XYZ file of C-alpha atoms in Angstrom:
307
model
C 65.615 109.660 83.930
C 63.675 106.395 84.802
C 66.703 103.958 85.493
C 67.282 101.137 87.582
C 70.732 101.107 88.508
C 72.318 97.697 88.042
C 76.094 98.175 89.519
C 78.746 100.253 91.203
C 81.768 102.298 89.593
C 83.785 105.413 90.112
C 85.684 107.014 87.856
C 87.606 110.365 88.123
C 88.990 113.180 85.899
C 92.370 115.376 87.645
C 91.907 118.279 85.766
C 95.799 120.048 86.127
C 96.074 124.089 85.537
C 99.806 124.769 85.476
C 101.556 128.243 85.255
C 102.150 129.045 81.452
C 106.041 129.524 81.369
C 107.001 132.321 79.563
C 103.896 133.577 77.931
C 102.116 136.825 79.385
C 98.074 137.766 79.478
C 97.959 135.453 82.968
C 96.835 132.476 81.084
C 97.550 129.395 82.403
C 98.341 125.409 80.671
C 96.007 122.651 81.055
C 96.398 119.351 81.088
C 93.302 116.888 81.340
C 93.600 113.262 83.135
C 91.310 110.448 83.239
C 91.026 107.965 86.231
C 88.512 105.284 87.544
C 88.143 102.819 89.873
C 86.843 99.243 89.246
C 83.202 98.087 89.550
C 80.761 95.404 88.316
C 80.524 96.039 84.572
C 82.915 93.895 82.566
C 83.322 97.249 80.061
C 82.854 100.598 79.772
C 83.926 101.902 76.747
C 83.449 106.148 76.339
C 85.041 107.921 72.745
C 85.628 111.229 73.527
C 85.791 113.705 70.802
C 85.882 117.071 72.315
C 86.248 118.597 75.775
C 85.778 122.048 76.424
C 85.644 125.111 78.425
C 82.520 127.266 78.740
C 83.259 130.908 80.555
C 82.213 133.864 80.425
C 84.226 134.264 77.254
C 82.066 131.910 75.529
C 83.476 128.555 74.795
C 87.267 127.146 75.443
C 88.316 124.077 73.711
C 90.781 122.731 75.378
C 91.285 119.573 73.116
C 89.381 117.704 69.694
C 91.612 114.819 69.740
C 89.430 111.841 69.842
C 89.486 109.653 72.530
C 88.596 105.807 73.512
C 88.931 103.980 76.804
C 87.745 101.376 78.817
C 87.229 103.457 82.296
C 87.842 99.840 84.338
C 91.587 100.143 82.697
C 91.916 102.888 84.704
C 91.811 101.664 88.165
C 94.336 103.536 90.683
C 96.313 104.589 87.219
C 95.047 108.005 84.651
C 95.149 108.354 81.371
C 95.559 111.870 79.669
C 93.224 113.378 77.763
C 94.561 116.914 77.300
C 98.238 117.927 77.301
C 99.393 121.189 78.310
C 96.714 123.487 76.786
C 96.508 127.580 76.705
C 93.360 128.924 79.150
C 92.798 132.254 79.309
C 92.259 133.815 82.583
C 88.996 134.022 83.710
C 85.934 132.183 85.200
C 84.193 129.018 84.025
C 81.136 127.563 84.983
C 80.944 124.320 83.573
C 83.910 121.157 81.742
C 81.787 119.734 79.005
C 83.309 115.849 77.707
C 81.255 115.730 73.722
C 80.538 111.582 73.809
C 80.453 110.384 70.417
C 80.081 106.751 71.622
C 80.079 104.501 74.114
C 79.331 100.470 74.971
C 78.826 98.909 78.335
C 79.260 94.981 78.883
C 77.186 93.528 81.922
C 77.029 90.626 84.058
C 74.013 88.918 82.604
C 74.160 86.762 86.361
C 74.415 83.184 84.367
C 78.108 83.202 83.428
C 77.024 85.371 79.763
C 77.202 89.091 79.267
C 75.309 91.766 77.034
C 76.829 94.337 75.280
C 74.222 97.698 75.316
C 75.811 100.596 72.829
C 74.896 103.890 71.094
C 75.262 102.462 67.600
C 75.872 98.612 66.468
C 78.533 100.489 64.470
C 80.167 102.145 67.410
C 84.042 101.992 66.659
C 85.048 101.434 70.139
C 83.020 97.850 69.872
C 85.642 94.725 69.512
C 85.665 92.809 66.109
C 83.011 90.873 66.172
C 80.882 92.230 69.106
C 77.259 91.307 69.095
C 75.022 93.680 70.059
C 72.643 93.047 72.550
C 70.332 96.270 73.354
C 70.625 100.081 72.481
C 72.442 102.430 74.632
C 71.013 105.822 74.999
C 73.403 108.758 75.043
C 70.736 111.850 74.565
C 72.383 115.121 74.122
C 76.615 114.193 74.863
C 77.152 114.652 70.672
C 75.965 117.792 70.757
C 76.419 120.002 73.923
C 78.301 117.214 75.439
C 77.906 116.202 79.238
C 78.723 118.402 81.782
C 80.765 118.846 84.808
C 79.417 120.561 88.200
C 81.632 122.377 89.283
C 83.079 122.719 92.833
C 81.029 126.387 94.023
C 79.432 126.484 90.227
C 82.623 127.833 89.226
C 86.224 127.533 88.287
C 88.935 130.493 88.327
C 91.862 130.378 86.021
C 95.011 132.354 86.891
C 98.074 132.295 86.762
C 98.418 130.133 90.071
C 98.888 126.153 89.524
C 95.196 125.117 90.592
C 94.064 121.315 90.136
C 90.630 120.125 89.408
C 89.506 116.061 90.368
C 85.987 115.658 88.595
C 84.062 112.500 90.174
C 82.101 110.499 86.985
C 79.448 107.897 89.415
C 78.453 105.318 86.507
C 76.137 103.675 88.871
C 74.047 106.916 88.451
C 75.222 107.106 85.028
C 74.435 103.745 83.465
C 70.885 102.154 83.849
C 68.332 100.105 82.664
C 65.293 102.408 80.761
C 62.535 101.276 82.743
C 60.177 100.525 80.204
C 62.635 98.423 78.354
C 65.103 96.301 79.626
C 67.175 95.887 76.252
C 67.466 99.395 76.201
C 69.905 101.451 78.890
C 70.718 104.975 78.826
C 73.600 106.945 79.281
C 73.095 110.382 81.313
C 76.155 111.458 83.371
C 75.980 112.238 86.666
C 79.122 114.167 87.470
C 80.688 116.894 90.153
C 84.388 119.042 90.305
C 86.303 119.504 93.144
C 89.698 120.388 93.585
C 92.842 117.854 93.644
C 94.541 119.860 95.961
C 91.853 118.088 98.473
C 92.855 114.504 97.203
C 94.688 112.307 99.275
C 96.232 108.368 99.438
C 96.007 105.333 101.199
C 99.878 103.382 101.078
C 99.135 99.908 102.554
C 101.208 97.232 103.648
C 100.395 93.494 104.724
C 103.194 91.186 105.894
C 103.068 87.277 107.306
C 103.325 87.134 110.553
C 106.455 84.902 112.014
C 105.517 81.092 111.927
C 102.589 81.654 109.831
C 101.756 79.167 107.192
C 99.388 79.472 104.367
C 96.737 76.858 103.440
C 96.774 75.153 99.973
C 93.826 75.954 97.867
C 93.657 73.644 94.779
C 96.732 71.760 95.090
C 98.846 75.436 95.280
C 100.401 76.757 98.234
C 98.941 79.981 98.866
C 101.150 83.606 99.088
C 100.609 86.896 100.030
C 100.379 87.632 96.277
C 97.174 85.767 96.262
C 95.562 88.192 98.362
C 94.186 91.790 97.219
C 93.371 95.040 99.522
C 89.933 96.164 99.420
C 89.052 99.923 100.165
C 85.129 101.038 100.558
C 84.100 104.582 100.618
C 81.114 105.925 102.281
C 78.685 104.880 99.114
C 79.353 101.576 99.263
C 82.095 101.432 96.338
C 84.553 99.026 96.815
C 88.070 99.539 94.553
C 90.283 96.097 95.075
C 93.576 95.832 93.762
C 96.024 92.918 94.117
C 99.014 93.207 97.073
C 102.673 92.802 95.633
C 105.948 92.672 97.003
C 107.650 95.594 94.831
C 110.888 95.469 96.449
C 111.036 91.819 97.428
C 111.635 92.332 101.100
C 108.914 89.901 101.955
C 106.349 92.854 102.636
C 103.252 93.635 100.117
C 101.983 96.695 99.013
C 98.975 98.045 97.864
C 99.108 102.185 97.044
C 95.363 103.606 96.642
C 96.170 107.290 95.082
C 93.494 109.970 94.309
C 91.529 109.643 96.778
C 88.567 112.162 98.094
C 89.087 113.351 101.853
C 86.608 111.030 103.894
C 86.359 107.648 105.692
C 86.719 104.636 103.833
C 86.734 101.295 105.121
C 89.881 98.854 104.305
C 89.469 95.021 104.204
C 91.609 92.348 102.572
C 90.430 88.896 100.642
C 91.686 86.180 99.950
C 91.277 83.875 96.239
C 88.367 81.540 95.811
C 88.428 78.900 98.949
C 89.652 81.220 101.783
C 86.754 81.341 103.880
C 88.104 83.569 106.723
C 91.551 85.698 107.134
C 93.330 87.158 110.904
C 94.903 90.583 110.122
C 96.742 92.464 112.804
C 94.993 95.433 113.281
C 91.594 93.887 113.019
C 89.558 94.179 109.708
C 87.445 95.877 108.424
C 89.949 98.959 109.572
C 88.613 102.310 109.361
C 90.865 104.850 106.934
C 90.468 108.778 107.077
C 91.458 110.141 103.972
C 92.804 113.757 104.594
C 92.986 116.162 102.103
C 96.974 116.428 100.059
C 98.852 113.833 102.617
C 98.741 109.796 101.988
C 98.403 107.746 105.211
C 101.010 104.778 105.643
C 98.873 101.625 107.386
C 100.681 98.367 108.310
C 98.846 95.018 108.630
C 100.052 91.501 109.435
C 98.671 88.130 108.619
C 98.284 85.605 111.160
C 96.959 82.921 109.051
C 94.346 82.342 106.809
C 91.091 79.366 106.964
C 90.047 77.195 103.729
C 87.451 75.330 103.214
C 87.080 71.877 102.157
C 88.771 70.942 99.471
């Protein structure tokens, strides 16, 4: 596909095989859950109609309820797309998602967007959406796009076994070269098990005698401040610290995480120009496959700028 790939986003599928209680034939139940992490694009809108199976039996179809979601909803959270369904024993080679739609909203760089979709009578549009450009999905209606599999293969048994499947939209949404009100749609996607998946449970208190600056006539917080985690491509998934207990101490949990190194950071709002943070930042995180690491940071102070 001749692209040029405009922005950075993540999203995730935990594919859950749980024993089937009380039914015989070693089948197992599968349930299907949908996860992302946040990037550039202001929307991403998918419907998915279908998502399937295909073994050596021929084709599984695990679910045909329809589907629509905006993948940057999904940051750190999932949403399910299949509940508890029958799979027979055996080996699969590929998860197919059937795409009936979808509609992308970017940054146009000027303070406007663009909306690019499949149809400019997509359903998952909002009232009133003007579209911009086509959005080229070739081939999800049909066969639907497909997952690679973790060793080209996936065996069902009776064992619990857990699937994460890794959807890269900045390989999967691009300009078409030749035409830059037109972008296409081809998936680029891979499987590997959840069992490998780990966390990330951050902390960040003020230190003693620390005292924010005021930005904009407010008096800043910790809750003004977000945790930032980078993995090795240069994705960066930021979500906002709070105080869940109110004990003074805020918390960021990243979940579903692949095993690696990532690199963790914190920001401040608009006017911070430059933060202290006991242990020094950026702070290198090793992911490690089915534990979550506990990190604890402190805030000595924070700079603005002129206000």
């Amino acid at each position: 596909m001749k692209t040029r790939l405009i922005s950075r986003l993540t999203a995730l599928a935990a594919v859950m095989l749980l024993p089937l209680l009380g039914c015989g034939g070693g089948d197992s139940k599968l349930t299907v859950l949908l996860k992302d992490a946040p990037g550039d694009f202001k929307a991403a809108v998918v419907t998915i109609d279908q998502v399937y199976l295909q073994g050596e039996g021929g084709k599984v179809v695990l679910s045909d309820k329809k589907v629509t979601t905006d993948l940057l909803t999904l940051a750190n959270d999932t949403a399910t797309l299949v509940q508890d369904a029958v799979v027979p024993a055996g080996t699969y080679s590929e998860l197919r998602f059937v795409v009936s739609g979808a509609y992308v909203r970017v940054d146009n760089g000027d303070g406007t967007t663009s909306i690019y979709a499949t149809s400019p009578n997509y359903e998952g549009l909002p009232a009133g959406a003007k579209v911009n450009g086509d959005l080229q999905a070739p081939s999800l209606g049909s066969s639907g796009l497909k997952v690679k599999l973790d060793g080209d293969k996936l065996e069902v048994t009776g064992e619990q076994k857990v699937l994460v499947v890794d959807f890269d939209v900045s390989q999967s949404f691009g300009h078409d070269a030749g035409n830059l009100r037109k972008w296409v749609l081809h998936p680029v996607i891979k499987g590997a098990d959840m069992t490998l998946t780990g966390g990330a449970a951050v902390t960040l208190a003020l230190a003693n005698g620390t005292t924010l600056p005021t930005v904009n006539g407010e008096q800043l917080t910790l809750a003004h401040f977000n945790a930032v985690l980078t993995n090795s491509d240069g994705t960066r998934t930021v979500v906002a610290l709070v105080d869940t207990n109110a004990d003074g101490v805020f918390e960021v949990n990243f979940k579903f995480l692949f095993p690696g190194t990532y690199t963790l950071s914190f920001e401040g709002p608009e006017g911070v120009t430059s933060i202290n943070v006991t242990p020094a930042i950026p702070f290198t995180v090793n992911v490690e496959s089915g534990r979550t690491g506990t990190y604890a940071f402190t805030l000595n102070g924070a700079v603005a700028g002129a206000q």
